[in-house]
Coordinates of C-alpha atoms in Angstrom, one line a residue:
Chain V
M23 CA 15.7 48.7 12.8
S24 CA 15.0 51.1 15.7
K25 CA 16.0 50.3 19.2
V26 CA 12.4 50.1 20.3
A27 CA 11.4 47.6 17.7
N28 CA 14.4 45.5 18.6
R29 CA 13.3 45.2 22.2
P30 CA 11.1 42.2 22.8
D31 CA 7.7 42.7 24.2
W32 CA 7.5 42.1 27.9
A33 CA 4.4 40.0 27.4
D34 CA 6.0 37.7 24.9
D35 CA 8.0 35.3 26.9
E36 CA 9.0 35.3 30.5
D37 CA 12.1 33.3 29.7
L38 CA 13.5 36.1 27.6
D39 CA 16.6 37.6 29.0
D40 CA 16.9 41.3 28.1
S41 CA 20.6 41.4 28.6
V42 CA 21.3 38.8 26.0
V43 CA 21.8 40.1 22.5
D44 CA 19.4 38.6 20.0
N45 CA 21.8 36.4 18.1
A46 CA 23.4 34.8 21.1
L47 CA 21.1 31.9 21.9
P48 CA 21.5 30.0 25.1
E49 CA 22.9 26.5 24.8
P50 CA 20.3 23.8 24.4
T51 CA 19.9 21.8 27.6
K52 CA 18.9 18.1 28.2
V53 CA 17.6 16.9 31.5
T54 CA 16.7 13.3 32.3
N55 CA 13.6 13.1 34.5
K56 CA 12.8 10.7 37.2
D57 CA 10.3 8.8 35.1
G58 CA 12.8 8.1 32.4
T59 CA 11.7 10.9 30.1
I60 CA 14.1 13.5 28.7
T61 CA 13.3 17.2 28.7
K62 CA 15.0 19.0 25.9
T63 CA 15.1 22.8 25.8
S64 CA 16.3 24.7 22.8
W65 CA 16.1 28.3 21.6
K66 CA 15.6 29.6 18.2
I67 CA 14.8 32.9 16.5
N68 CA 11.5 32.8 14.6
D69 CA 10.5 34.6 11.4
E70 CA 9.5 37.7 13.2
G71 CA 13.0 37.9 14.8
K72 CA 11.8 37.0 18.2
K73 CA 13.5 34.4 20.4
V74 CA 11.4 31.3 21.0
K75 CA 12.0 28.7 23.7
L76 CA 11.2 25.2 22.6
T77 CA 10.6 22.6 25.3
Q78 CA 10.2 19.0 24.2
R79 CA 9.5 16.1 26.5
I80 CA 10.6 12.9 25.0
R81 CA 10.2 9.3 26.0
I82 CA 12.5 6.9 24.1
T83 CA 11.4 3.4 23.5
T84 CA 13.8 1.2 21.5
H85 CA 12.1 -0.8 18.7
K86 CA 14.4 -3.2 17.0
E87 CA 13.9 -4.2 13.4
V88 CA 16.0 -6.3 11.1
V89 CA 16.4 -4.6 7.8
N90 CA 18.2 -5.3 4.6
P91 CA 21.9 -4.0 4.6
R92 CA 21.0 -1.8 1.7
V93 CA 18.3 -0.1 3.7
A94 CA 20.6 0.2 6.7
E95 CA 23.3 1.9 4.6
R96 CA 20.8 4.4 3.2
K97 CA 19.8 5.4 6.6
S98 CA 23.3 6.8 7.1
W99 CA 23.2 9.0 4.0
S100 CA 23.7 12.7 4.6
K101 CA 20.8 15.0 3.9
F102 CA 20.8 17.5 1.0
G103 CA 18.7 20.1 -0.6
L104 CA 16.3 21.9 1.7
S105 CA 17.0 19.4 4.4
A106 CA 20.8 19.9 4.3
K107 CA 20.9 21.7 7.6
D108 CA 18.4 19.5 9.4
A109 CA 19.7 17.6 12.4
P110 CA 19.5 13.8 12.4
G111 CA 15.9 12.6 13.0
P112 CA 12.7 14.0 11.7
A113 CA 12.6 17.7 11.5
T114 CA 9.6 19.3 13.3
D115 CA 8.7 21.6 10.4
T116 CA 8.3 19.0 7.8
T117 CA 7.2 15.9 9.7
S118 CA 4.5 15.5 12.3
V119 CA 2.4 12.7 13.7
G120 CA -1.3 12.7 12.9
E121 CA -4.1 11.7 15.1
N122 CA -4.8 8.1 15.6
I123 CA -7.0 6.5 13.0
I124 CA -8.8 3.3 13.8
F125 CA -8.8 1.2 10.6
R126 CA -10.3 -2.2 10.9
P127 CA -11.2 -3.9 7.7
S128 CA -14.6 -5.5 7.9
T129 CA -17.1 -7.1 5.5
N130 CA -20.1 -5.2 6.9
W131 CA -18.3 -1.9 6.7
R132 CA -21.1 -0.4 4.7
K133 CA -23.7 -1.5 7.2
D134 CA -21.8 0.1 10.0
A135 CA -21.4 3.3 8.2
K136 CA -25.1 3.3 7.3
E137 CA -26.1 3.0 10.9
E138 CA -24.1 6.1 11.7
K139 CA -25.9 7.9 9.0
T140 CA -29.4 7.0 10.0
E141 CA -28.7 8.2 13.5
A142 CA -28.0 11.6 12.1
G143 CA -30.9 11.4 9.7
S144 CA -33.4 10.1 12.3
M145 CA -34.6 13.5 13.3
K146 CA -35.5 14.3 9.8
D147 CA -37.3 11.0 9.4
K148 CA -39.2 11.6 12.7
L149 CA -40.4 15.0 11.5
K150 CA -41.3 13.8 8.1
D151 CA -44.8 12.7 9.1
K152 CA -45.4 15.7 11.3
K153 CA -47.9 18.1 9.9
V154 CA -47.5 21.8 10.3
K155 CA -50.3 23.1 12.6
C156 CA -51.3 26.6 13.2
R157 CA -51.8 27.6 16.8
I158 CA -54.5 30.1 16.0
C159 CA -56.9 28.2 13.7
N160 CA -55.4 24.7 13.7
G161 CA -54.9 24.9 9.9
E162 CA -52.1 23.4 8.0
H163 CA -49.7 26.3 7.9
F164 CA -47.3 28.1 10.2
T165 CA -48.8 30.4 12.8
A166 CA -47.0 33.4 11.4
R167 CA -48.7 32.8 8.0
C168 CA -52.2 32.5 9.5
P169 CA -54.8 34.7 7.8
F170 CA -56.4 35.2 11.2
K171 CA -53.3 36.1 13.1
D172 CA -54.2 39.7 13.6
T173 CA -57.8 39.1 14.4
M174 CA -57.9 36.0 16.6
A175 CA -56.1 34.9 19.8
P176 CA -54.4 31.5 19.9
V177 CA -56.6 28.6 20.7
G178 CA -56.8 28.2 24.5
E179 CA -54.3 29.8 26.8
E180 CA -51.5 27.3 26.2
G181 CA -49.7 29.3 23.6
S182 CA -46.4 28.1 24.8
A183 CA -47.1 24.5 24.4
D184 CA -45.1 22.9 21.6
V185 CA -47.1 21.9 18.6
A186 CA -45.2 18.7 18.4
A187 CA -46.0 17.8 22.0
G188 CA -49.5 17.0 21.0
P189 CA -52.8 17.4 22.7
A190 CA -52.0 15.2 25.7
D191 CA -49.4 17.7 26.8
V192 CA -51.6 20.6 26.2
A193 CA -54.1 19.3 28.8
D194 CA -51.7 19.4 31.8
A195 CA -49.5 22.3 30.8
A196 CA -49.7 23.7 34.3
G197 CA -46.0 24.0 34.7
G198 CA -45.7 26.0 31.5
L199 CA -44.6 29.6 31.4
G200 CA -47.0 32.3 32.2
T201 CA -49.7 30.2 33.9
G202 CA -48.9 32.0 37.2
K203 CA -49.5 30.2 40.5
S204 CA -46.1 28.4 40.9
S205 CA -42.8 30.2 41.1
Y206 CA -40.1 30.1 38.3
V207 CA -39.7 26.8 36.6
P208 CA -36.4 26.4 34.7
P209 CA -37.0 25.7 31.0
H210 CA -35.8 22.1 31.1
L211 CA -38.4 21.2 33.8
R212 CA -41.3 22.8 32.0
N213 CA -43.8 20.4 30.6
G214 CA -43.6 21.5 27.1
A215 CA -39.9 21.4 27.0
A216 CA -39.6 18.0 28.7
G217 CA -40.4 16.1 25.5
G218 CA -38.1 18.3 23.5
G219 CA -35.2 17.9 25.9
D220 CA -35.6 14.1 25.7
R221 CA -35.5 14.2 22.0
M222 CA -32.4 16.4 21.9
G223 CA -30.2 15.0 24.5
G224 CA -31.5 11.5 24.6
G225 CA -31.4 9.0 21.8
K226 CA -27.8 8.3 21.0
F227 CA -26.1 9.6 24.1
E228 CA -28.5 8.2 26.5
R229 CA -28.3 4.7 25.1
S230 CA -24.5 4.6 24.7
D231 CA -24.1 5.9 28.3
E232 CA -26.1 2.9 29.5
S233 CA -23.9 0.5 27.7
T234 CA -20.6 2.0 28.8
L235 CA -18.3 0.2 31.1
R236 CA -15.8 1.7 33.4
V237 CA -12.6 -0.3 33.6
T238 CA -10.3 0.5 36.5
N239 CA -6.9 -0.9 37.7
V240 CA -5.6 -0.9 34.1
S241 CA -1.9 -1.3 33.7
E242 CA 0.2 1.7 32.8
M243 CA 1.5 0.0 29.7
A244 CA -2.0 -0.7 28.3
E245 CA -2.9 0.4 24.9
E246 CA -6.4 1.3 23.6
Q247 CA -6.0 -1.3 20.9
E248 CA -5.4 -4.1 23.4
L249 CA -8.5 -3.1 25.4
R250 CA -10.5 -2.9 22.2
D251 CA -9.3 -6.4 21.2
M252 CA -10.2 -7.8 24.6
F253 CA -13.7 -6.3 24.7
E254 CA -14.6 -6.8 21.1
R255 CA -15.1 -10.5 21.9
F256 CA -18.4 -9.6 23.6
G257 CA -19.9 -7.5 20.9
R258 CA -19.5 -4.4 18.8
V259 CA -17.5 -1.8 20.7
T260 CA -18.3 1.8 19.6
R261 CA -15.8 3.7 21.6
V262 CA -12.7 3.0 23.7
F263 CA -11.3 5.7 25.9
L264 CA -8.1 5.1 27.8
A265 CA -7.1 8.0 30.0
K266 CA -3.4 8.8 29.4
D267 CA -1.0 11.1 30.9
R268 CA -0.5 14.0 28.5
E269 CA 3.2 14.2 29.0
T270 CA 4.4 10.7 29.5
G271 CA 1.8 9.0 27.4
L272 CA 1.3 6.3 30.0
A273 CA -2.1 5.1 30.9
K274 CA -3.6 6.6 34.0
G275 CA -5.3 3.4 35.1
F276 CA -8.8 3.7 34.0
A277 CA -10.7 3.4 30.7
F278 CA -14.2 3.6 29.3
I279 CA -15.6 1.0 26.9
S280 CA -18.8 1.8 25.1
F281 CA -20.8 -1.1 23.5
Q282 CA -23.5 -0.8 20.9
E283 CA -25.7 -3.2 22.9
R284 CA -26.3 -3.1 26.5
T285 CA -26.6 -6.9 26.7
D286 CA -23.1 -7.2 25.3
A287 CA -21.9 -4.7 27.8
A288 CA -23.5 -6.7 30.6
K289 CA -21.8 -9.9 29.4
A290 CA -18.5 -8.2 29.2
C291 CA -18.9 -6.7 32.6
E292 CA -19.6 -10.1 34.1
K293 CA -16.7 -11.9 32.3
M294 CA -14.0 -9.3 32.4
D295 CA -14.4 -8.2 36.0
G296 CA -11.5 -9.7 37.8
Y297 CA -9.7 -10.6 34.6
G298 CA -5.9 -10.5 34.9
F299 CA -4.4 -8.2 32.4
K300 CA -0.7 -7.2 32.4
H301 CA -0.1 -8.3 36.0
L302 CA -3.1 -6.3 37.3
I303 CA -6.6 -7.5 38.0
L304 CA -9.2 -5.5 36.1
R305 CA -12.2 -4.1 37.8
V306 CA -15.1 -3.6 35.4
E307 CA -18.4 -2.0 36.2
F308 CA -21.1 0.0 34.5
A309 CA -20.1 3.6 34.1
K310 CA -23.7 4.7 35.0
K311 CA -25.5 2.6 37.5
A312 CA -28.8 1.2 36.2
N313 CA -31.8 3.0 37.7
Chain O
M21 CA -2.6 3.4 13.3
R22 CA -1.0 6.8 13.6
P23 CA -0.1 8.3 10.2
T24 CA 3.0 10.4 9.7
L25 CA 2.2 13.8 8.1
L26 CA 4.8 15.1 5.6
Q27 CA 4.7 18.7 4.8
G28 CA 7.4 19.2 2.2
H29 CA 5.2 20.7 -0.5
E30 CA 3.3 23.9 -0.8
R31 CA 1.0 22.8 -3.5
A32 CA -1.1 19.8 -4.5
L33 CA 0.7 16.4 -4.6
T34 CA 0.9 14.7 -8.0
Q35 CA 2.6 11.4 -7.4
I36 CA 4.2 9.3 -4.7
K37 CA 6.6 6.4 -5.2
Y38 CA 8.2 4.0 -2.9
N39 CA 11.5 2.5 -3.8
R40 CA 11.7 -1.3 -4.0
D41 CA 12.9 -1.9 -0.5
G42 CA 10.1 0.3 0.8
D43 CA 12.4 2.5 2.9
I44 CA 12.3 5.7 0.8
I45 CA 9.3 7.6 -0.4
F46 CA 9.6 10.1 -3.3
S47 CA 6.9 12.7 -3.7
T48 CA 6.2 15.3 -6.4
A49 CA 3.8 18.2 -6.3
K50 CA 2.9 21.2 -8.4
D51 CA 5.6 23.2 -6.7
Q52 CA 9.0 22.7 -8.3
H53 CA 10.9 20.2 -6.3
I54 CA 10.9 16.5 -5.5
C55 CA 11.1 15.4 -1.9
A56 CA 12.7 12.1 -0.6
W57 CA 11.6 10.8 2.7
F58 CA 12.5 7.9 5.0
A59 CA 9.3 5.8 5.2
H60 CA 9.9 4.5 8.8
N61 CA 9.9 7.8 10.6
G62 CA 9.0 10.5 8.0
E63 CA 12.5 12.1 8.1
R64 CA 13.2 14.1 5.0
L65 CA 16.3 12.9 3.2
G66 CA 16.5 15.8 0.8
T67 CA 15.0 17.7 -2.0
Y68 CA 15.8 17.8 -5.7
H69 CA 15.9 21.2 -7.3
G70 CA 16.1 22.2 -11.0
H71 CA 12.7 21.9 -12.6
Q72 CA 11.1 25.1 -13.8
G73 CA 7.5 24.0 -13.8
A74 CA 4.9 21.9 -11.9
L75 CA 6.2 18.3 -11.4
W76 CA 3.8 15.7 -12.6
T77 CA 5.6 12.4 -12.1
V78 CA 8.5 10.6 -10.5
D79 CA 9.9 7.1 -10.6
V80 CA 12.7 5.3 -8.9
D81 CA 14.9 2.6 -10.5
P82 CA 14.9 -0.9 -9.0
T83 CA 18.3 -0.5 -7.4
S84 CA 17.5 2.8 -5.8
T85 CA 20.4 4.8 -7.3
I86 CA 18.6 7.1 -9.7
I87 CA 15.2 8.7 -9.9
A88 CA 13.5 10.1 -13.0
S89 CA 11.0 13.0 -13.0
G90 CA 8.8 14.6 -15.6
A91 CA 7.4 18.1 -15.3
A92 CA 5.5 20.9 -17.0
D93 CA 8.7 22.6 -18.1
N94 CA 8.8 20.0 -20.9
T95 CA 11.8 18.1 -19.5
V96 CA 12.6 14.7 -18.1
R97 CA 15.4 14.8 -15.6
L98 CA 17.5 12.1 -14.0
W99 CA 18.8 12.6 -10.4
D100 CA 21.3 10.9 -8.2
I101 CA 19.2 9.8 -5.2
R102 CA 22.0 10.1 -2.7
S103 CA 23.4 13.5 -3.5
G104 CA 20.4 15.2 -5.1
K105 CA 22.4 16.2 -8.2
C106 CA 20.7 16.4 -11.6
L107 CA 22.4 13.9 -13.9
K108 CA 20.7 14.5 -17.2
V109 CA 18.0 16.6 -18.8
W110 CA 16.0 15.6 -21.9
D111 CA 13.9 18.3 -23.6
F112 CA 10.5 17.6 -25.1
N113 CA 8.0 19.6 -27.0
T114 CA 5.3 19.4 -24.4
A115 CA 4.8 18.6 -20.7
V116 CA 5.7 15.2 -19.4
K117 CA 2.9 13.6 -17.5
R118 CA 4.3 10.2 -16.5
V119 CA 7.6 8.4 -16.3
E120 CA 8.3 4.8 -15.4
F121 CA 11.4 2.6 -15.3
N122 CA 11.1 -0.9 -16.7
E123 CA 11.6 -3.9 -14.5
D124 CA 15.5 -3.9 -14.7
G125 CA 15.9 -0.2 -14.9
T126 CA 17.6 -0.1 -18.3
Q127 CA 14.9 1.8 -20.0
L128 CA 12.6 4.7 -19.1
L129 CA 9.3 5.6 -20.7
A130 CA 7.9 9.1 -20.7
V131 CA 4.3 10.1 -21.6
T132 CA 4.1 13.6 -23.2
E133 CA 1.1 15.8 -23.3
K134 CA -0.9 16.7 -26.5
R135 CA -0.6 20.4 -26.9
M136 CA 0.3 23.3 -29.3
G137 CA -0.1 21.1 -32.3
F138 CA 2.0 18.3 -31.0
L139 CA 0.4 14.9 -30.6
G140 CA 0.7 13.0 -27.4
T141 CA 3.6 10.5 -27.4
I142 CA 5.2 7.8 -25.4
V143 CA 8.9 8.1 -25.6
V144 CA 11.4 5.4 -24.5
L145 CA 14.9 6.4 -23.3
D146 CA 17.9 4.1 -22.7
I147 CA 19.2 4.5 -19.2
N148 CA 22.7 3.7 -17.8
L149 CA 22.2 2.9 -14.2
D150 CA 25.5 4.4 -13.1
V151 CA 25.7 7.8 -11.5
E152 CA 29.0 8.6 -13.2
A153 CA 28.1 7.4 -16.6
E154 CA 27.1 9.6 -19.5
Q155 CA 23.4 9.2 -20.6
S156 CA 22.6 9.1 -24.2
D157 CA 20.7 11.9 -25.8
E158 CA 19.0 9.6 -28.3
K159 CA 15.4 8.6 -27.9
A160 CA 15.3 4.9 -28.3
M161 CA 11.7 4.8 -29.6
T162 CA 8.7 7.1 -29.9
I163 CA 5.1 5.9 -30.1
T164 CA 2.6 8.5 -31.3
C165 CA -1.0 8.4 -30.0
E166 CA -3.0 9.6 -33.0
D167 CA -6.6 9.5 -31.7
A168 CA -6.6 10.0 -28.0
K169 CA -3.5 11.1 -26.0
A170 CA -2.1 8.7 -23.4
T171 CA -2.4 9.9 -19.8
V172 CA -0.6 7.0 -18.1
A173 CA 1.7 4.2 -19.2
G174 CA 3.8 1.4 -17.8
W175 CA 6.0 -1.6 -18.6
S176 CA 4.6 -5.1 -18.3
Y177 CA 6.5 -8.2 -17.0
M178 CA 9.8 -8.8 -18.7
S179 CA 9.5 -5.4 -20.4
K180 CA 7.4 -7.2 -23.0
Y181 CA 4.6 -4.7 -23.5
I182 CA 4.1 -1.1 -22.9
I183 CA 0.6 -0.6 -21.6
A184 CA -1.0 2.9 -21.9
G185 CA -4.2 4.3 -20.6
H186 CA -5.8 7.0 -22.7
E187 CA -8.0 10.1 -22.1
D188 CA -11.0 8.4 -23.8
G189 CA -11.1 5.5 -21.4
T190 CA -9.3 2.9 -23.6
I191 CA -6.2 0.9 -22.8
S192 CA -3.6 0.1 -25.5
Q193 CA -1.0 -2.6 -25.5
Y194 CA 2.2 -1.9 -27.5
D195 CA 5.1 -4.1 -28.2
A196 CA 7.9 -2.7 -26.1
K197 CA 10.6 -3.6 -28.7
T198 CA 9.0 -2.3 -31.9
G199 CA 6.4 0.2 -30.6
E200 CA 3.7 -1.5 -32.7
Q201 CA 0.2 -1.3 -31.3
L202 CA -1.1 -4.8 -30.6
D203 CA -4.4 -4.2 -28.9
N204 CA -6.7 -1.4 -27.9
T205 CA -9.7 -2.0 -25.6
Q206 CA -12.4 0.1 -24.1
V207 CA -11.9 -0.6 -20.4
H208 CA -13.5 2.4 -18.7
E209 CA -16.5 4.3 -19.9
V210 CA -16.2 6.1 -23.2
D211 CA -14.6 9.5 -22.9
T212 CA -13.6 9.3 -19.2
V213 CA -9.9 9.9 -18.4
I214 CA -7.8 7.1 -17.0
T215 CA -6.0 8.8 -14.2
D216 CA -3.7 6.1 -12.9
L217 CA -2.2 2.8 -13.7
Q218 CA -0.2 0.8 -11.2
W219 CA 1.2 -2.7 -11.4
S220 CA 1.0 -5.8 -9.3
S221 CA 4.3 -6.8 -7.8
D222 CA 5.0 -9.3 -10.7
R223 CA 3.7 -6.9 -13.4
T224 CA 1.4 -9.5 -14.9
Y225 CA -1.7 -7.4 -14.2
F226 CA -2.4 -3.9 -13.3
I227 CA -5.1 -1.6 -11.8
T228 CA -6.4 1.5 -13.5
A229 CA -8.4 4.3 -11.9
G230 CA -10.9 6.3 -13.9
K231 CA -12.9 9.4 -13.7
D232 CA -15.9 7.2 -14.3
K233 CA -15.8 6.3 -10.6
T234 CA -14.4 2.8 -11.1
A235 CA -11.1 1.0 -10.9
K236 CA -10.4 -2.1 -13.0
L237 CA -8.0 -4.9 -12.5
V238 CA -6.7 -5.8 -16.0
N239 CA -4.6 -8.6 -17.3
A240 CA -1.5 -7.3 -19.1
R241 CA -1.3 -10.1 -21.7
D242 CA -4.8 -9.9 -23.3
L243 CA -6.2 -6.7 -21.6
E244 CA -9.0 -8.7 -20.1
V245 CA -10.8 -6.9 -17.3
M246 CA -10.7 -9.3 -14.3
K247 CA -12.2 -7.3 -11.6
T248 CA -14.1 -4.0 -11.3
Y249 CA -14.3 -1.9 -8.1
V250 CA -17.1 0.6 -8.0
A251 CA -16.7 3.8 -6.0
D252 CA -19.1 6.7 -5.5
T253 CA -16.6 9.4 -6.5
P254 CA -14.2 10.1 -9.4
L255 CA -10.9 8.3 -8.8
N256 CA -7.5 9.7 -9.1
S257 CA -5.4 6.8 -8.1
A258 CA -5.4 3.1 -7.4
S259 CA -2.9 0.7 -6.0
I260 CA -2.6 -3.1 -5.3
T261 CA -1.3 -4.2 -1.9
P262 CA 1.2 -6.9 -1.7
K263 CA 0.9 -9.5 1.2
K264 CA -2.9 -9.0 1.5
D265 CA -5.4 -9.2 -1.4
F266 CA -6.6 -5.7 -1.2
V267 CA -6.6 -2.6 -3.5
I268 CA -6.5 1.0 -2.3
L269 CA -8.4 3.6 -4.3
G270 CA -8.1 7.3 -3.8
G271 CA -10.2 10.1 -5.3
G272 CA -12.7 12.7 -4.4
Q273 CA -14.5 15.6 -6.0
A274 CA -12.5 17.5 -8.6
A275 CA -10.4 20.2 -7.0
M276 CA -12.5 23.0 -8.5
D277 CA -15.7 21.8 -6.9
V278 CA -14.1 21.2 -3.5
T279 CA -14.8 24.5 -1.8
T280 CA -18.5 24.0 -2.0
T281 CA -18.5 20.7 -0.1
S282 CA -17.6 19.7 3.4
T283 CA -14.8 17.2 4.0
R284 CA -17.4 14.5 4.9
Q285 CA -19.3 14.9 1.6
G286 CA -16.2 15.4 -0.4
K287 CA -15.3 11.7 0.1
F288 CA -11.6 12.5 0.7
E289 CA -10.9 9.1 2.0
A290 CA -8.7 6.2 0.9
R291 CA -10.9 3.3 0.1
F292 CA -9.9 -0.3 0.7
Y293 CA -11.5 -3.0 -1.4
H294 CA -11.0 -6.7 -1.3
K295 CA -9.1 -7.6 -4.5
I296 CA -11.0 -10.8 -5.2
F297 CA -14.4 -10.1 -3.8
E298 CA -14.6 -6.6 -5.1
E299 CA -16.2 -5.4 -1.9
E300 CA -15.4 -2.3 0.0
I301 CA -13.9 -3.2 3.4
G302 CA -13.0 0.1 5.0
R303 CA -11.9 3.7 4.5
V304 CA -9.2 5.8 6.0
R305 CA -9.9 9.5 6.3
G306 CA -7.6 12.3 7.0
H307 CA -7.1 14.5 3.9
F308 CA -8.7 17.9 3.5
G309 CA -8.9 17.6 -0.3
P310 CA -9.2 14.9 -2.9
L311 CA -6.5 12.2 -2.9
N312 CA -4.3 12.7 -6.0
T313 CA -2.1 9.7 -5.5
V314 CA -1.8 6.6 -3.4
A315 CA 1.3 4.3 -3.2
V316 CA 1.8 1.1 -1.4
D317 CA 5.0 0.0 0.3
P318 CA 6.3 -2.9 -1.8
T319 CA 7.0 -4.8 1.4
G320 CA 3.3 -4.6 2.2
K321 CA 3.8 -2.9 5.6
G322 CA 2.1 0.4 4.8
Y323 CA 0.9 2.9 2.3
A324 CA 1.1 6.6 1.6
S325 CA -1.4 9.0 0.1
G326 CA -1.0 12.5 -1.3
G327 CA -3.8 15.0 -1.5
E328 CA -4.7 18.2 -3.2
D329 CA -4.2 19.7 0.3
G330 CA -0.4 19.4 -0.1
Y331 CA 0.1 16.7 2.6
V332 CA 1.6 13.3 2.3
R333 CA 0.2 10.9 4.9
V334 CA 2.2 7.8 5.5
H335 CA 0.4 4.9 7.2
Q336 CA 1.9 1.8 8.8
F337 CA -0.8 -0.9 8.9
D338 CA -1.5 -2.4 12.3
K339 CA -2.5 -5.9 13.3
A340 CA -6.2 -5.6 12.4
Y341 CA -5.2 -5.1 8.8
F342 CA -3.1 -8.2 8.6
D343 CA -5.6 -10.3 10.6
F344 CA -8.6 -9.5 8.4
T345 CA -9.8 -12.5 6.4
Y346 CA -13.1 -13.5 4.9
E347 CA -15.0 -16.4 6.4
V348 CA -14.4 -18.5 3.3
E349 CA -10.7 -17.7 3.4
R350 CA -10.5 -19.0 7.0
Q351 CA -12.4 -22.1 6.1
A352 CA -10.2 -22.8 3.1
K353 CA -7.2 -22.4 5.3
A354 CA -8.5 -24.7 8.0
Q355 CA -9.3 -27.3 5.4
G356 CA -5.9 -27.0 3.9
Q357 CA -4.3 -27.7 7.2
M358 CA -6.3 -30.8 7.9

């Protein structure tokens, strides 16, 4: 290997120390932080022969479990095979933790899943009855396919008006593009687009936003599951979001709970505001103020 | 619940087994080693090397001292769990698709493939459950499947019967002492492969999974179909959960069709059905490919699934799982207490 190739790239890692020979790795360090977490730093050489610094931040919670003596004995067995050189505890290259999966058995599981599906398929259903209408001759074909497209101008001046918007919109398309008079109108404020925008952004999001509660003054030790259990008493909860600190994993003190029905949300808001949970008093309000 | 992902294999998983105490998981895949894992944290205990072909099957004896494995290199091997040493190799004419210890671990059955002019067989081997002991070379018994090859097999309660599932959708009952065929019943649709057979904890009944998109709960004594679970995809594996009356089914589109489907359409989910009411009660997603195998912790605390994607996902059930009951169950319980 040439000397140049051996030298690490300056852009690779600022922690790299040029004076240290490749095979001499710094000692791993272990620092206990103020909040009880441990920061572990270790170095290793990766497949490309480059030195990599690995920083892990760990919180240790002790979870006691009584097991059979046979099981306890097996836990002390030494590793072998491909794992022979692994340190005690799960090795990072073979074991990782997946994302959280909410699994709640329910008898109407099929119904819930179906609702989800119809939401996605609703656009298709809506458009099923829509007939294709030519802007030039009002025939039942696409404008591009119109036999008169080279010889006739579109019906009226409102060429930009959406076909789906219907005749009512066509009448007052003053804000539309190209009608002059007024200054620039951004696309989402134009008449023709208004309907389209509603259909796109609205529907699911709009509704769930209205039935979302903001919960503040939540204890650090709270878990999403606990919140879900508390709020599910009032109706079907579609989403629970508990803001957590990325590094410590502790709750930041606020959460959002989305209900399927706004009425349920209102009920929950009323009942749960001021509820004592883990030595703190919850404050519950609608995430979006009703207009 | 937060699953633990185990990445010990480079190819599709073929079987997962828990030991009886539910603390160690053994996994086999089409690469050539077996992995042993601690179930509680996903730590790898070790790997077992020696097979020269794709591994199809693994089983652990009831005392957790020895595991047996069967592979496409036409061998069955015994391994010492603790040290990873190979204790014994038996050679066969064709690949070994399934091994299973009987209830007390004194005998092992092996299902061999039908290939190269050899008929499919079920072979019984005597096992000495001592790591130091010499294992006998003799095959205690051989059952030959003349019409349709066996794909899966297992020991019933008290090692009384050997139950085998065949490639034509039938299930056979053999006397475990003599090897005589006592019964043969069409359980799954004609000419659909039975892909898995797993026992209830007392081995009086079992569940079979079939490519005909159903799983059946069958009585071991008279091969009566007690329950049928209908899925919308071919099934590769099925398991009965202890503690709660559920069954877990795993499947998905065949591996060769997978690239043309999205993960959503591919139905790569573990499906939970209620054992008694035959109703689907939920799904657990996560795999990128069809589920080849599911296994339940014998203590009922969790389950593991292995997929065509090469991952093992170990799940520990949370409270919602244990709390779930049907309205009628709650009523019955309330009345019982009164």
